[in-house]
Coordinates of C-alpha atoms in Angstrom, one line a residue:
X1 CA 88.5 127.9 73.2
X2 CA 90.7 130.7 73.0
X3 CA 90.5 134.4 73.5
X4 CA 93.4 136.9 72.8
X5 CA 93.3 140.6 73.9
X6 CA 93.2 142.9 70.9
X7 CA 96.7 144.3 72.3
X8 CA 98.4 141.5 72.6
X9 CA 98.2 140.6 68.5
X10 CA 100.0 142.0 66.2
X11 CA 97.8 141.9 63.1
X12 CA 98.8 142.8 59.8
X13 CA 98.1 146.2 58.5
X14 CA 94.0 147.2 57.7
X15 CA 95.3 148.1 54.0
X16 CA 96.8 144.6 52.7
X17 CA 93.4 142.8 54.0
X18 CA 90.6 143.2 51.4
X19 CA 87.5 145.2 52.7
X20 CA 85.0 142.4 51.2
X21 CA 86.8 139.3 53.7
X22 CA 85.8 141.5 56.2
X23 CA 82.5 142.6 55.4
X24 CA 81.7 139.0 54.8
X25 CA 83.3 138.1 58.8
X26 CA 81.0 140.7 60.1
X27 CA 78.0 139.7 58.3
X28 CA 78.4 136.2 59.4
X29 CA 79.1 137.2 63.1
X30 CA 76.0 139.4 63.2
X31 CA 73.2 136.9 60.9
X32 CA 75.1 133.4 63.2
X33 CA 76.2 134.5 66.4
X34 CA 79.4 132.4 65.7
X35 CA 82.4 133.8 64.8
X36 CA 85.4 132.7 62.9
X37 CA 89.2 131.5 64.0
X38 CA 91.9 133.6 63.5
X39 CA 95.3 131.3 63.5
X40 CA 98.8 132.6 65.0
X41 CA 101.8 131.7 65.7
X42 CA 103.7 131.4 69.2
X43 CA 105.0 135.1 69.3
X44 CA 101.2 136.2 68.7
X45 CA 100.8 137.1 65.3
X46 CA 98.4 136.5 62.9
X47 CA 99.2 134.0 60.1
X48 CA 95.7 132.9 58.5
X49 CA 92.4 134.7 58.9
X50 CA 93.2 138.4 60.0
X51 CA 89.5 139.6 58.7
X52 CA 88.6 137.9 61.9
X53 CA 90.6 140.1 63.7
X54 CA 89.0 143.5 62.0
X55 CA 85.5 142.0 62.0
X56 CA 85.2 141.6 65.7
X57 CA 87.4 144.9 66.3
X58 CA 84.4 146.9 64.1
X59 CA 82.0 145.1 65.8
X60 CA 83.1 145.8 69.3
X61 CA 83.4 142.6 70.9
X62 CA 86.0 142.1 74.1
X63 CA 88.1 139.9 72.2
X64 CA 89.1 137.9 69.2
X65 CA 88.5 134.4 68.9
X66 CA 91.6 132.2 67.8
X67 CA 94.3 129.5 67.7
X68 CA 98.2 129.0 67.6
X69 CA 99.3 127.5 64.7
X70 CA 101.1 124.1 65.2
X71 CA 104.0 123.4 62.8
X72 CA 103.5 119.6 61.4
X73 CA 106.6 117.6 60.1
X74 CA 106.1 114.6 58.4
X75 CA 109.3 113.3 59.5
X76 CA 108.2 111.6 62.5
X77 CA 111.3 111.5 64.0
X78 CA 110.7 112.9 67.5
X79 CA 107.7 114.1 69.5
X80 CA 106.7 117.8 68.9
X81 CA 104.8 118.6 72.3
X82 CA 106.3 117.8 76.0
X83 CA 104.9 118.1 79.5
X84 CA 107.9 118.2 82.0
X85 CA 106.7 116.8 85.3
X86 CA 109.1 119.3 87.4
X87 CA 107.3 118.6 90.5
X88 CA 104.1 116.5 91.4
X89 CA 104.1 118.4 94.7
X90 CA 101.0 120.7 94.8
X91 CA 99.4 122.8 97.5
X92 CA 96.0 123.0 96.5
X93 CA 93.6 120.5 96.0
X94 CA 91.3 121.4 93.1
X95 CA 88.2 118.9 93.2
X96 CA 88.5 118.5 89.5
X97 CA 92.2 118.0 89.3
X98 CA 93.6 114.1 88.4
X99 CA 95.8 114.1 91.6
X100 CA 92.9 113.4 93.6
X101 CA 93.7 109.5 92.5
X102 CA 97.1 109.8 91.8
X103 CA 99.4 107.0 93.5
X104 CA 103.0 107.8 92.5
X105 CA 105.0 109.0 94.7
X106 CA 105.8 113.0 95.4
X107 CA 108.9 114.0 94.5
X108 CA 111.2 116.7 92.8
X109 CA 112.8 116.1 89.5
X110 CA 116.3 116.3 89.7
X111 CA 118.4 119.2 87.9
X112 CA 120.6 116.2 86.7
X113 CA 117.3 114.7 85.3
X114 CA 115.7 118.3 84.2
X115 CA 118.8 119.0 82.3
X116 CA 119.4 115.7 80.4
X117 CA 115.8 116.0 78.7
X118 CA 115.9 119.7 78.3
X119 CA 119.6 119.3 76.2
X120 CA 118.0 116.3 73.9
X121 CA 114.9 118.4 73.3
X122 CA 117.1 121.3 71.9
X123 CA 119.3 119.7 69.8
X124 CA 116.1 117.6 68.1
X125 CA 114.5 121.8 68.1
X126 CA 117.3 122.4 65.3
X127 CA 116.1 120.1 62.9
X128 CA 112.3 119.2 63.4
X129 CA 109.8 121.0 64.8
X130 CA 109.4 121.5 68.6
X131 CA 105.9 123.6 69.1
X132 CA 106.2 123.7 73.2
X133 CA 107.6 122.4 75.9
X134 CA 105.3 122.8 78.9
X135 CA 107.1 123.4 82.2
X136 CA 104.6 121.4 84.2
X137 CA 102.0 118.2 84.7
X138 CA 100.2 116.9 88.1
X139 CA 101.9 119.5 90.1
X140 CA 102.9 123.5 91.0
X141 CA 105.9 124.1 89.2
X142 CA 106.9 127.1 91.6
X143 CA 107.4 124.9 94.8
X144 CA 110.6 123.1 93.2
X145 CA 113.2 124.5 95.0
X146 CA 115.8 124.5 91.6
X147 CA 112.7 126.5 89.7
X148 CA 115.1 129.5 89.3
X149 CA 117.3 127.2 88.1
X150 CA 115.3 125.7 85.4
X151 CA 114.2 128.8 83.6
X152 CA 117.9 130.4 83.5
X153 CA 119.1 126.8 81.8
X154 CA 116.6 126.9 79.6
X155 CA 116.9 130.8 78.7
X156 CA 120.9 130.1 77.9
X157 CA 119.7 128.0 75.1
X158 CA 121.0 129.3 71.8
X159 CA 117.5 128.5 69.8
X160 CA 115.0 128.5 72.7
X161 CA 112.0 126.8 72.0
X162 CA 108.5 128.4 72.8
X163 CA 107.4 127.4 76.6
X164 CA 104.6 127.4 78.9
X165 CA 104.1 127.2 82.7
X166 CA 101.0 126.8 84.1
X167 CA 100.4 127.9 88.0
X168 CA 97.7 128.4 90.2
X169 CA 99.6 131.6 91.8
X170 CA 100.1 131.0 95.5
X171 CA 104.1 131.4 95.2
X172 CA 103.9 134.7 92.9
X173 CA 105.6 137.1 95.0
X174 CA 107.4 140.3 94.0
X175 CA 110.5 137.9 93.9
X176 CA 108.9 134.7 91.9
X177 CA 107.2 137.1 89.4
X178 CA 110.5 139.3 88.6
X179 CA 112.3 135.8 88.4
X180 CA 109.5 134.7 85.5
X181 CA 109.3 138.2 83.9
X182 CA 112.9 138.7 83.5
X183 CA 113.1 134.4 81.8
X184 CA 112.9 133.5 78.5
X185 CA 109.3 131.5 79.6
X186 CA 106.6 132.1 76.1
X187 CA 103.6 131.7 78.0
X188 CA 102.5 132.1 82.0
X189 CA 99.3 130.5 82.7
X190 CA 97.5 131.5 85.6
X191 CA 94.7 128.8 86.8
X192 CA 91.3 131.2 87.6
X193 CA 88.9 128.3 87.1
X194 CA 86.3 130.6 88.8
X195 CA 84.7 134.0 88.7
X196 CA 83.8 134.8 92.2
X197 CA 85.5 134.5 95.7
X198 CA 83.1 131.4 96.7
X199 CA 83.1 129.7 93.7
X200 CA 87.1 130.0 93.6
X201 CA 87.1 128.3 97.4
X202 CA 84.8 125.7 96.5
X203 CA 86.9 124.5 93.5
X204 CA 90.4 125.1 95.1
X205 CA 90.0 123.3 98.4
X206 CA 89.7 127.0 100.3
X207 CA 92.3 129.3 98.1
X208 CA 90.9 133.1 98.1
X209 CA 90.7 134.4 94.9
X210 CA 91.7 138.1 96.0
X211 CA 94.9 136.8 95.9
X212 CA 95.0 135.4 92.5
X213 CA 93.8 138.6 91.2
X214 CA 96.7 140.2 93.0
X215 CA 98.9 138.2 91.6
X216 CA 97.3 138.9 88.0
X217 CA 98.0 142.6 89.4
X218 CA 101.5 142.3 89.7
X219 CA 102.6 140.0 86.8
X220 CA 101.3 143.1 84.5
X221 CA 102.8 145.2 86.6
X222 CA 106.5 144.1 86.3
X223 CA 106.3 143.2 83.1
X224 CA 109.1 144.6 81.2
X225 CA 108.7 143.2 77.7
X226 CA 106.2 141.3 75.3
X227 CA 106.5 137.7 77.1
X228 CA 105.3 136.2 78.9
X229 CA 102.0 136.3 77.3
X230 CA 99.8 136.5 80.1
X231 CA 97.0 133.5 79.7
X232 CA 94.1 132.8 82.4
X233 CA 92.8 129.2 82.3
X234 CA 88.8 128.6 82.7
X235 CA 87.2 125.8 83.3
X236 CA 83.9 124.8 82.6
X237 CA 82.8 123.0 85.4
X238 CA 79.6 122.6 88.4
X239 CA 79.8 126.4 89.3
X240 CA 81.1 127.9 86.6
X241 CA 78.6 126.6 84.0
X242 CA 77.9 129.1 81.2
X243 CA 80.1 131.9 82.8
X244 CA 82.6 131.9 80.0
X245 CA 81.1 135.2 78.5
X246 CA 81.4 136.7 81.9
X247 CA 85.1 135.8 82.8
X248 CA 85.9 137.1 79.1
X249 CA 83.9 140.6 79.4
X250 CA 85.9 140.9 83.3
X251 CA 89.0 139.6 82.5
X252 CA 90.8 140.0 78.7
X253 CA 91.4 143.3 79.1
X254 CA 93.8 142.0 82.7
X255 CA 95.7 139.6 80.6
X256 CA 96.9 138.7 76.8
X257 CA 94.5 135.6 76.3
X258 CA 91.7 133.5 78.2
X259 CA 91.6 129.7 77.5
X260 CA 88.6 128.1 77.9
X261 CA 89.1 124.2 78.8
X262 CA 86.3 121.7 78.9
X263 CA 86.4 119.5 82.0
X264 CA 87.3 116.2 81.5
X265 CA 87.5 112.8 83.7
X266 CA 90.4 111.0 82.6
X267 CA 88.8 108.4 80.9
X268 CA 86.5 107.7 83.6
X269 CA 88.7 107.5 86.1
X270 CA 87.9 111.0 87.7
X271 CA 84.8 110.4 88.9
X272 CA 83.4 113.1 90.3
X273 CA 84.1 114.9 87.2
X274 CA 82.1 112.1 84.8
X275 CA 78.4 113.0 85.5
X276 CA 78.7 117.0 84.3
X277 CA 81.2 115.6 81.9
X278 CA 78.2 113.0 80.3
X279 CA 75.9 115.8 80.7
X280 CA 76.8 119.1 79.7
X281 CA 79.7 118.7 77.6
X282 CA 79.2 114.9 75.0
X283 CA 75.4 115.4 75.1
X284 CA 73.8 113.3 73.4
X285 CA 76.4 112.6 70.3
X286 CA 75.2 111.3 66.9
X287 CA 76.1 107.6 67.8
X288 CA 78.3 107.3 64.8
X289 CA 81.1 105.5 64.3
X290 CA 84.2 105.8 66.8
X291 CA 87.1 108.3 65.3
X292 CA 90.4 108.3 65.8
X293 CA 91.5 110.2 69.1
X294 CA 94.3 112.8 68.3
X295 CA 95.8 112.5 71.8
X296 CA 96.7 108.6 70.5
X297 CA 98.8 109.9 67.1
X298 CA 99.9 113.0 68.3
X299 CA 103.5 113.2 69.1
X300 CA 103.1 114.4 72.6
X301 CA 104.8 113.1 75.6
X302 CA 104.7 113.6 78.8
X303 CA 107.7 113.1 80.9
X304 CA 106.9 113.0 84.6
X305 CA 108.7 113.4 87.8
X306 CA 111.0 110.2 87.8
X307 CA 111.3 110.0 84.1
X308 CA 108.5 107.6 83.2
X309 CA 107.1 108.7 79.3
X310 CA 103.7 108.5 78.7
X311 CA 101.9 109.8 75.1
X312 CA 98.2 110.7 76.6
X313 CA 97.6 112.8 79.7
X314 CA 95.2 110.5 80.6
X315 CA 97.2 108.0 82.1
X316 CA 98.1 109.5 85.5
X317 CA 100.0 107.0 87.0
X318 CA 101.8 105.8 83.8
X319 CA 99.8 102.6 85.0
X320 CA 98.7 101.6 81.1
X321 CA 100.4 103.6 78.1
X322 CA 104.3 103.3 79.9
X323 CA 107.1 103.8 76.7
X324 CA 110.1 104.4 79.3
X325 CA 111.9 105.8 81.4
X326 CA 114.3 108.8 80.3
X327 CA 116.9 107.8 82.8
X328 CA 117.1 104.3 80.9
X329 CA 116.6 105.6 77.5
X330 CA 116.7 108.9 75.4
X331 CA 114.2 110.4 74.2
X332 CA 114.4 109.2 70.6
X333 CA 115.3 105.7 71.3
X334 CA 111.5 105.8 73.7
X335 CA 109.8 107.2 70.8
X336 CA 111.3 104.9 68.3
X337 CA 110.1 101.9 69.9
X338 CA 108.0 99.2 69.0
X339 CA 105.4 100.1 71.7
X340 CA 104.7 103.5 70.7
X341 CA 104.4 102.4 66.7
X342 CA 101.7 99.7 68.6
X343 CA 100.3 102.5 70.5
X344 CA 99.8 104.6 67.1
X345 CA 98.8 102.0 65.2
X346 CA 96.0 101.0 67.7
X347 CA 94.1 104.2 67.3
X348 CA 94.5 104.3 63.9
X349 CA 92.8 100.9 63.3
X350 CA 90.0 102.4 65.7
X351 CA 89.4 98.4 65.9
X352 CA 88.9 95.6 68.5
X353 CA 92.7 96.3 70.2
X354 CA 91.7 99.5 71.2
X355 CA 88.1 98.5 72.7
X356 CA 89.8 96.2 74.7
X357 CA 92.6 98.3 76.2
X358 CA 91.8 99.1 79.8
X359 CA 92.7 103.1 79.4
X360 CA 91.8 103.9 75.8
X361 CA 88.4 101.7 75.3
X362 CA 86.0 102.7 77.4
X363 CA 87.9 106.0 77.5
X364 CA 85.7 109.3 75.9
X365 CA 88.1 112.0 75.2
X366 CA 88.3 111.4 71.3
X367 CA 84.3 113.0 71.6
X368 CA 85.4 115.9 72.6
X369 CA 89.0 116.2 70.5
X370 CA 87.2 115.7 67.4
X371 CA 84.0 117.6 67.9
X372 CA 82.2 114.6 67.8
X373 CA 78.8 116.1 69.1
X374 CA 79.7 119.5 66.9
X375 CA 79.5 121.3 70.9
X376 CA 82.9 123.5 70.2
X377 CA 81.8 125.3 67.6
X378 CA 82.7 129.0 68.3
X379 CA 80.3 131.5 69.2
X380 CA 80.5 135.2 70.1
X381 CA 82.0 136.6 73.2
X382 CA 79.7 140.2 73.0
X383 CA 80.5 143.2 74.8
X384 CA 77.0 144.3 75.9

């Protein structure tokens, strides 16, 4: 779930919306509790649904409830989503976080490396749609010692491409944040996970939350222009059950937008995370038929560290859903291969192929990406 600060949106003016869309958003808020989903686009404005936007402004709620807008190409030439692996270094160790059983090796990705895939994902940005390129995976970006680097290669780009970096804040000092403030970097994600001081040490391996907040402090503080839009990650986990409402009401009006993220286990392989997963987010289910997972025909990959390209973040260790390695192979010539058109095709049969492949069978993910026990449906964040 998604919530964007008021200020951060740039809405389109009261007079070109018609009073009755309105009225009928408010009426549904107030009679259902649920509210619905603005859509915008990666700069923050609205595209779709701005009586959303009004309704929840007249009705005084914290925040609006919404979603970016993904631009879909039928051409199905080259993947639209990346997760660059810079570093699988980190220096926390979050309890729910999939390093706790991963087995490759720690290591920095090479500017050589960093730079080959950045150049092939901007010249394939000119012709087909490129909706984000996350700076990070199974690690914290900051501690690569060419990070500087990175964001200045990427800034020179003549048609940037929208990207995202997600941190847990430990390395945001004065220097690192005027270094991210003054890069071309769309979105800075800042991993709260946790409302109070104990709560924040119990899911971080000891971290003190004072100085995340600090750090929230200081990225508003030296913030010269729009981006990056400042987005703090929750997630729902033992300790932070039903506390979403909270972290909204205390937090939206620090940053641009809060993301709510369910916790998830990895396909079972995280599991300490399975039992609260089973429990309190698939519930019961309807026990329908199995549907196809959108993590297994989107047109995501994930490159990590050394180059290996996987299409679901479920596989960790690149141990089962392997396509190539980008120091072998470009880009295009991984995702043109017979294994990811196998891979595709697998999910969309939804048939015995799938059941039986060690990752993806027994894995439960496709529950919750297609709101298979109707649990994500979007109710109001109120400001009393």
């Amino acid at each position: 779930m998604i919530y964007f600060n008021f200020d951060a949106i740039v809405a389109p003016p009261l007079a070109t919306i018609p009073q009755e869309l309105i009225e009928q958003e408010m009426k549904k808020q107030a009679e259902t509790g649920k509210t619905s989903m603005a859509i915008l686009n990666s700069n923050c404005e609205i595209v779709e649904k701005p009586e959303v936007y009004y309704a929840s402004r007249k009705l005084g709620l914290p925040g609006v409830f919404g979603q970016f807008m993904t631009v879909i190409n039928n051409d199905m030439i080259f993947p639209d989503r990346f997760s660059l692996e810079l570093t699988n270094h980190c220096n926390f160790s979050c309890k729910m976080c999939p390093r706790s059983v991963m087995t490759r090796k720690k290591e920095f990705m090479s500017r050589e490396l960093f730079c080959k895939i950045v150049d092939e994902i901007h010249e394939f940005s000119k012709v087909t749609a490129v909706n984000k390129v996350d700076l990070y995976r199974l690690g914290e970006s900051t501690l690569h010692p060419d990070f500087g680097f990175m964001l200045d290669y990427i800034g020179k780009l003549d048609t940037p491409f929208p990207t995202q970096l997600a941190t847990n804040g430990s390395r945001l000092d004065e220097k690192m944040i005027r270094k991210i403030m003054d890069s071309s970097l769309t979105y800075l994600v800042l991993s709260f996970n946790a409302q109070d001081a104990e709560t924040y040490r119990n899911v971080t391996g000891g971290a003190e939350l004072s100085q995340t907040i600090k750090a929230l402090q200081n990225l508003k503080r030296f913030r010269t222009k729009r981006t990056p839009f400042i987005m703090l990650q929750f997630v729902e986990q033992e300790g932070t059950h039903d506390k979403l409402e909270e972290f909204v009401k205390e937090y939206i009006d620090s940053c641009d937008i809060v993301i709510s993220s369910s916790l998830e286990d990895f396909g079972g392989q995280l599991k300490q995370n399975s039992a609260y997963v089973e429990k309190h987010i698939l519930g019961d289910g309807d026990g329908g038929d199995r549907l196809v997972c959108p993590r297994g025909v989107w047109r995501r990959a994930m490159i990590y560290v050394n180059g290996d390209v996987v299409p679901c973040i479920c596989d960790i260790n690149a141990s089962y859903t392997k396509m190539g390695n980008v120091t072998q192979s470009s880009i295009k010539e991984i995702f043109d291969s017979p294994q990811w058109a196998e891979f595709v095709a697998m999910h969309k049969e939804c048939g015995e192929k799938l059941l039986k492949h060690p990752l993806c069978g027994p894995c439960s993910e496709w529950k919750i990406m297609t709101g298979y026990n109707k649990r994500f449906t979007p109710k109001i964040v109120s400001n009393q």
